[in-house]
Amino acid sequence: MMNILVTGGDGQLATCIKDIASNELNFIYTDYLALDITCLSSLESFFKAHPIAYCINCAAYTAVDEAESHPKAAFNINETGAKNLALVCKKHDTILIHISTDFVFDGTKSTPYTELDSPNPLGVYGASKLQGEKHIQSILSKYFIIRTSWLYSEHGKNFVKTMLRLFQERDLVKVVDDQIGSPTYAGDLALFIHRIIALKSPHYGLYHFSNLGATTWYGFAKAIRALSKSNTEVVAVPTSEFPTKALRPSYSVLDMTNTQEVFGIEIESWEKRLSKVVSRCH
Ligand SMILES: NC(=O)C1=CN([C@@H]2O[C@H](COP(=O)(O)OP(=O)(O)OC[C@H]3O[C@@H](n4cnc5c(N)ncnc54)[C@H](OP(=O)(O)O)[C@@H]3O)[C@@H](O)[C@H]2O)C=CC1
Ligand SMILES: Cc1cn([C@H]2C[C@H](O)[C@@H](COP(=O)(O)OP(=O)(O)O[C@H]3O[C@@H](C)C(=O)[C@@H](O)[C@H]3O)O2)c(=O)[nH]c1=O
């Protein structure tokens, strides 16, 4: 049976992968303590002990604002960690499936970003993720880098769960209305990753993956509120009225044309998907 290593095994996406794991594949989930991706020697020992066909890298530093004051930690995990994984995958002929982000873009476009658009991250998190991508591309030929955006699910920390909590605690929540993107259900990304493996796809490379359609964080919050039947008032504000340590792109919608064509997948709209998930988060 094929062994599939999932790093960052306690995180949001890894938990969604676990939810739909099939019996035909042997998934091995490792958390930070079992396998620290910043430690090349630990990775070497692990790969020597276990033959791994695919490695799904869900390990990352994802605290966007914190990264601004802890750039070393962010680069260590998102750049060096990704590079280490690429090196061991190369040595052991393992296919690496790595997850990246819409925050590699600066948001100056007003039409969806394709895989051919030039990245230009605005903050430490995006810059560290971009460096990770670059190492993988220069070391490996058998890789899938999947850029996704605004991930949420029943698991871990995410905007949907934050809003549901705030709706319980407050009468009014202010949310920025000048940053546009595509909310993506992490379970749909997990299904896409399963499909790549099930197809034994030879179409290596960089792909975008999000649910279809776009909104602002305010639009997203309003939709969550409507589904949760909360009475909390959601007020649209400009980014200047909700200052954060990290700058975020004002537009980071990902173009899905290439992914849909190459893998022949149907993707749901963000609104349809959200309605199915909010009830489960309640
Ligand atoms: N969340 C989002 O909105 C988006 C995420 N992405 C990308 O998707 C991927 C998955 O994100 P998501 O599941 O939401 O992230 P999470 O933060 O939920 O999961 C990341 C996991 O990695 C673990 N980790 C941190 N450092 C290491 C290390 N050195 N070695 C091994 N594991 C480590 C974390 O452990 P601990 O918690 O103990 O630190 C955590 O369990 C990431 O690459 C992220 O950049 C892309 C776009 C949007
Ligand atoms: C909690 C909150 C946030 N906001 C704003 C701040 C920010 O601009 C936006 C989103 O805030 P969050 O901090 O929840 O989300 P953030 O951590 O910025 O989400 C990002 O995470 C990384 C990992 C990614 O890769 C991105 O794709 C994206 O999902 O909403 C409000 O306006 N009001 C609020 O009450």
Coordinates of C-alpha atoms and ligand atoms in Angstrom, one line a residue:
M1 CA 0.0 0.0 0.0
M2 CA 1.3 3.5 -0.8
N3 CA 2.5 5.6 2.1
I4 CA 1.4 9.2 2.1
L5 CA 3.0 11.5 4.6
V6 CA 1.0 14.5 5.9
T7 CA 3.2 17.0 7.7
G8 CA 1.5 19.6 10.1
G9 CA -0.9 16.8 10.8
D10 CA -2.8 18.6 13.5
G11 CA -3.6 21.7 11.4
Q12 CA -6.8 22.7 9.7
L13 CA -6.1 21.3 6.2
A14 CA -4.5 18.1 7.5
T15 CA -7.6 17.4 9.6
C16 CA -9.8 17.9 6.6
I17 CA -7.6 15.4 4.7
K18 CA -8.0 13.0 7.6
D19 CA -11.8 13.4 7.4
I20 CA -11.9 11.9 3.9
A21 CA -8.9 9.5 3.9
S22 CA -9.5 6.3 2.0
N23 CA -8.6 2.8 3.1
E24 CA -6.6 2.2 -0.1
L25 CA -3.9 4.5 1.0
N26 CA -1.8 4.5 4.1
F27 CA -1.8 8.1 5.4
I28 CA 0.8 8.9 8.1
Y29 CA 0.1 12.2 9.9
T30 CA 2.9 13.8 11.8
D31 CA 2.6 16.9 14.0
Y32 CA 5.4 19.3 14.9
L33 CA 6.7 17.1 17.7
A34 CA 6.8 13.9 15.6
L35 CA 8.4 15.6 12.6
D36 CA 9.7 19.1 12.6
I37 CA 10.1 20.2 8.9
T38 CA 12.7 22.7 9.9
C39 CA 15.0 19.9 11.0
L40 CA 16.6 18.3 7.9
S41 CA 18.2 15.4 9.9
S42 CA 14.9 14.4 11.4
L43 CA 13.3 14.4 7.9
E44 CA 16.3 12.3 6.5
S45 CA 15.8 9.7 9.3
F46 CA 12.0 9.6 8.8
F47 CA 12.3 9.1 5.0
K48 CA 15.0 6.4 5.5
A49 CA 12.7 4.5 7.8
H50 CA 9.5 4.9 5.7
P51 CA 9.1 4.7 1.9
I52 CA 6.9 7.7 1.1
A53 CA 5.2 8.0 -2.3
Y54 CA 3.6 11.4 -1.7
C55 CA 4.3 14.0 0.9
I56 CA 1.5 16.5 1.5
N57 CA 3.1 19.5 3.3
C58 CA 0.4 21.1 5.5
A59 CA 3.0 22.4 8.0
A60 CA 3.3 26.2 7.9
Y61 CA 3.5 29.4 9.9
T62 CA 0.1 30.9 9.2
A63 CA -0.2 33.7 11.7
V64 CA -0.2 36.6 9.2
D65 CA 0.1 39.5 11.7
E66 CA 2.5 37.7 14.1
A67 CA 4.8 37.0 11.2
E68 CA 5.6 40.7 11.0
S69 CA 7.2 40.6 14.4
H70 CA 8.6 37.1 14.1
P71 CA 10.1 37.0 10.5
K72 CA 12.7 34.4 11.5
A73 CA 10.2 31.9 12.7
A74 CA 8.0 32.5 9.6
F75 CA 10.9 32.1 7.2
N76 CA 12.3 29.1 9.1
I77 CA 9.1 27.1 8.7
N78 CA 7.7 28.5 5.4
E79 CA 11.0 28.8 3.5
T80 CA 13.6 26.5 5.1
G81 CA 11.0 23.8 6.0
A82 CA 9.7 23.7 2.4
K83 CA 13.3 23.6 1.1
N84 CA 14.2 20.7 3.5
L85 CA 11.1 18.8 2.3
A86 CA 12.1 19.3 -1.3
L87 CA 15.6 18.0 -0.6
V88 CA 14.4 14.8 1.0
C89 CA 11.7 14.3 -1.5
K90 CA 14.3 14.6 -4.3
K91 CA 16.6 12.1 -2.6
H92 CA 13.8 9.5 -2.0
D93 CA 11.9 10.1 -5.3
T94 CA 8.8 11.3 -3.4
I95 CA 6.2 13.5 -5.0
L96 CA 5.7 16.7 -2.9
I97 CA 2.3 18.3 -2.7
H98 CA 2.9 21.7 -1.1
I99 CA 0.3 24.4 -0.2
S100 CA 0.9 28.1 -0.8
T101 CA -1.2 31.2 -0.7
D102 CA -3.0 34.1 -2.5
F103 CA -0.9 36.4 -0.2
V104 CA 2.1 36.0 -2.6
F105 CA 0.3 38.6 -4.7
D106 CA 0.3 42.4 -4.0
G107 CA -3.4 42.9 -5.0
T108 CA -2.8 45.5 -7.7
K109 CA -4.7 43.5 -10.3
S110 CA -8.5 43.7 -10.7
T111 CA -9.0 40.5 -12.6
P112 CA -8.2 37.0 -11.2
Y113 CA -4.5 36.1 -10.8
T114 CA -3.3 33.3 -13.0
E115 CA -0.3 31.0 -12.3
L116 CA 1.7 33.1 -14.8
D117 CA 1.2 36.4 -12.9
S118 CA 4.2 37.7 -11.0
P119 CA 4.0 37.5 -7.3
N120 CA 5.0 40.5 -5.1
P121 CA 4.1 39.8 -1.5
L122 CA 3.2 42.7 0.8
G123 CA 4.1 41.0 4.1
V124 CA 6.4 38.6 5.8
Y125 CA 4.0 35.6 5.6
G126 CA 3.5 36.0 1.9
A127 CA 7.3 36.6 1.3
S128 CA 8.2 33.5 3.3
K129 CA 5.6 31.3 1.4
L130 CA 6.9 32.6 -1.9
Q131 CA 10.5 31.7 -1.0
G132 CA 9.3 28.2 -0.1
E133 CA 7.7 27.9 -3.6
K134 CA 10.9 29.0 -5.3
H135 CA 13.0 26.4 -3.5
I136 CA 10.6 23.6 -4.4
Q137 CA 10.6 24.7 -8.0
S138 CA 14.4 24.8 -8.2
I139 CA 15.0 21.5 -6.4
L140 CA 12.2 19.3 -7.7
S141 CA 10.5 18.3 -10.9
K142 CA 7.9 16.1 -9.3
Y143 CA 5.9 18.6 -7.3
F144 CA 2.5 20.1 -7.1
I145 CA 2.4 23.6 -5.5
I146 CA -1.2 24.6 -4.8
R147 CA -2.0 28.2 -4.0
T148 CA -5.2 28.6 -2.2
S149 CA -7.0 31.5 -0.4
W150 CA -9.1 32.3 2.7
L151 CA -9.3 28.7 3.9
Y152 CA -12.0 27.8 6.4
S153 CA -13.6 24.7 7.8
E154 CA -15.0 23.2 11.0
H155 CA -11.5 22.6 12.2
G156 CA -8.7 24.9 13.5
K157 CA -8.7 28.7 13.5
N158 CA -10.3 30.5 10.6
F159 CA -12.4 33.5 9.8
V160 CA -15.7 31.7 9.9
K161 CA -15.1 30.4 13.4
T162 CA -13.8 33.8 14.5
M163 CA -17.0 35.5 13.2
L164 CA -19.3 32.9 14.8
R165 CA -17.6 33.5 18.1
L166 CA -17.8 37.3 17.7
F167 CA -21.5 37.0 16.9
Q168 CA -22.0 35.3 20.3
E169 CA -20.0 37.9 22.1
R170 CA -20.9 41.3 20.5
D171 CA -23.8 43.4 19.2
L172 CA -21.6 44.9 16.5
V173 CA -18.7 43.7 14.4
K174 CA -16.7 45.9 12.0
V175 CA -15.3 44.1 9.0
V176 CA -13.1 45.4 6.1
D177 CA -14.9 45.9 2.8
D178 CA -11.9 46.7 0.6
Q179 CA -10.1 43.4 0.4
I180 CA -11.5 41.0 -2.2
G181 CA -10.8 37.3 -2.4
S182 CA -12.3 33.8 -2.6
P183 CA -13.3 32.0 0.6
T184 CA -12.3 28.3 0.2
Y185 CA -13.6 25.3 2.1
A186 CA -10.5 23.3 3.2
G187 CA -12.5 20.1 2.7
D188 CA -12.8 20.9 -1.0
L189 CA -9.0 21.5 -1.2
A190 CA -8.5 18.1 0.6
L191 CA -10.7 16.4 -2.0
F192 CA -8.6 18.1 -4.8
I193 CA -5.4 16.7 -3.2
H194 CA -6.9 13.3 -3.0
R195 CA -7.9 13.5 -6.6
I196 CA -4.3 14.4 -7.7
I197 CA -3.1 11.3 -5.8
A198 CA -5.9 9.0 -7.0
L199 CA -5.2 10.0 -10.6
K200 CA -1.5 9.5 -10.1
S201 CA -1.4 12.8 -12.1
P202 CA 1.7 13.4 -14.1
H203 CA 0.8 17.1 -14.5
Y204 CA 3.3 18.4 -12.1
G205 CA 3.6 22.2 -11.5
L206 CA 2.0 25.2 -9.9
Y207 CA -1.8 25.5 -9.6
H208 CA -4.4 27.7 -8.1
F209 CA -7.3 26.3 -6.1
S210 CA -10.2 28.2 -4.5
N211 CA -14.0 28.0 -4.4
L212 CA -15.6 30.0 -7.3
G213 CA -16.7 33.6 -7.0
A214 CA -15.3 36.5 -5.0
T215 CA -16.3 38.7 -2.1
T216 CA -14.8 41.0 0.5
W217 CA -14.2 40.0 4.1
Y218 CA -17.3 42.1 4.9
G219 CA -19.3 40.2 2.3
F220 CA -18.0 36.9 3.8
A221 CA -19.0 38.0 7.3
K222 CA -22.5 39.1 6.2
A223 CA -23.0 35.7 4.6
I224 CA -21.8 33.9 7.8
R225 CA -24.1 36.1 9.9
A226 CA -27.2 35.4 7.7
L227 CA -26.6 31.6 7.9
S228 CA -26.0 31.7 11.6
K229 CA -29.2 33.7 12.1
S230 CA -27.3 36.0 14.5
N231 CA -28.7 39.5 15.3
T232 CA -25.2 41.0 15.5
E233 CA -24.8 44.1 13.3
V234 CA -22.0 43.7 10.7
V235 CA -20.6 47.0 9.7
A236 CA -18.4 47.6 6.6
V237 CA -15.3 49.6 7.2
P238 CA -12.2 50.5 5.1
T239 CA -8.9 48.8 6.0
S240 CA -7.8 52.1 7.6
E241 CA -10.4 51.6 10.3
F242 CA -9.3 48.1 11.1
P243 CA -5.5 48.5 11.2
T244 CA -3.5 45.2 11.4
K245 CA 0.3 44.6 11.7
A246 CA 0.5 43.0 8.2
L247 CA -0.6 44.6 5.0
R248 CA -3.0 42.3 3.0
P249 CA -3.7 42.4 -0.7
S250 CA -6.8 44.4 -1.7
Y251 CA -7.5 41.9 -4.4
S252 CA -6.3 38.3 -4.4
V253 CA -8.8 36.3 -6.4
L254 CA -7.2 33.2 -8.0
D255 CA -7.9 32.2 -11.6
M256 CA -9.1 28.6 -11.7
T257 CA -9.2 28.1 -15.4
N258 CA -6.0 26.1 -15.7
T259 CA -6.7 23.9 -12.7
Q260 CA -10.2 23.0 -14.0
E261 CA -8.9 22.2 -17.4
V262 CA -6.0 20.1 -16.4
F263 CA -7.8 18.1 -13.7
G264 CA -11.3 18.1 -15.1
I265 CA -12.8 19.1 -11.8
E266 CA -16.1 20.8 -10.9
I267 CA -15.8 23.4 -8.2
E268 CA -18.5 24.8 -6.1
S269 CA -19.2 28.5 -5.5
W270 CA -18.0 29.9 -2.1
E271 CA -21.6 30.8 -1.1
K272 CA -23.0 27.3 -1.7
R273 CA -20.1 25.7 0.1
L274 CA -20.4 28.1 3.1
S275 CA -24.0 27.3 3.7
K276 CA -23.1 23.6 4.0
V277 CA -20.3 24.3 6.5
V278 CA -21.8 26.9 8.9
S279 CA -24.4 24.5 10.2
R280 CA -21.7 22.0 11.1
C281 CA -19.6 24.7 12.9
H282 CA -22.6 25.7 15.1
Ligands
LIG1 N1 -5.5 29.2 6.7 C1 -5.6 29.9 5.5 O1 -6.5 30.8 5.4 C2 -4.8 29.6 4.4 C3 -3.7 28.7 4.4 N2 -2.9 28.5 3.3 C4 -1.8 27.5 3.4 O2 -2.4 26.2 3.6 C5 -1.6 25.4 4.4 C6 -2.4 24.8 5.5 O3 -3.0 25.8 6.3 P1 -3.9 25.5 7.6 O4 -4.1 24.1 7.7 O5 -5.0 26.5 7.6 O6 -2.8 26.0 8.7 P2 -2.7 25.6 10.3 O7 -2.0 26.7 10.9 O8 -4.0 25.2 10.7 O9 -1.8 24.3 10.3 C7 -0.4 24.4 10.1 C8 0.2 23.3 11.0 O10 1.6 23.3 10.8 C9 2.2 23.0 12.1 N3 3.6 23.4 12.1 C10 4.1 24.6 12.4 N4 5.5 24.5 12.3 C11 5.8 23.3 12.0 C12 7.0 22.6 11.9 N5 8.2 23.2 12.0 N6 7.0 21.3 11.6 C13 5.8 20.6 11.5 N7 4.6 21.2 11.6 C14 4.6 22.5 11.9 C15 1.3 23.8 13.1 O11 1.5 23.4 14.4 P3 1.3 24.4 15.6 O12 -0.1 24.8 15.5 O13 1.7 23.6 16.8 O14 2.2 25.5 15.3 C16 -0.1 23.5 12.5 O15 -0.6 22.3 13.1 C17 -0.4 26.3 4.8 O16 0.6 26.0 3.9 C18 -0.9 27.7 4.6 O17 0.1 28.6 4.3 C19 -3.1 29.2 2.2 C20 -4.1 30.1 2.0 C21 -5.1 30.3 3.1
LIG2 C1 -11.4 39.4 13.0 C2 -11.6 40.5 12.1 C3 -10.8 40.6 10.9 N1 -11.0 41.6 10.1 C4 -10.2 41.7 8.8 C5 -8.7 41.7 9.1 C6 -8.2 41.1 7.8 O1 -8.1 42.2 6.8 C7 -9.3 40.2 7.3 C8 -9.0 38.7 7.6 O2 -8.6 38.5 8.9 P1 -8.0 37.2 9.5 O3 -6.9 37.6 10.4 O4 -9.1 36.4 10.1 O5 -7.5 36.4 8.3 P2 -6.0 36.2 7.7 O6 -5.2 35.5 8.7 O7 -5.5 37.4 7.2 O8 -6.4 35.2 6.5 C9 -5.3 34.8 5.7 O9 -4.6 33.7 6.3 C10 -3.5 33.3 5.5 C11 -2.9 32.1 6.3 C12 -3.7 33.1 4.1 O10 -3.0 32.4 3.4 C13 -4.8 34.0 3.4 O11 -5.3 33.3 2.3 C14 -5.9 34.4 4.3 O12 -6.8 33.4 4.6 O13 -10.5 40.6 8.0 C15 -12.0 42.6 10.3 O14 -12.1 43.5 9.5 N2 -12.8 42.5 11.4 C16 -12.6 41.5 12.3 O15 -13.4 41.5 13.3

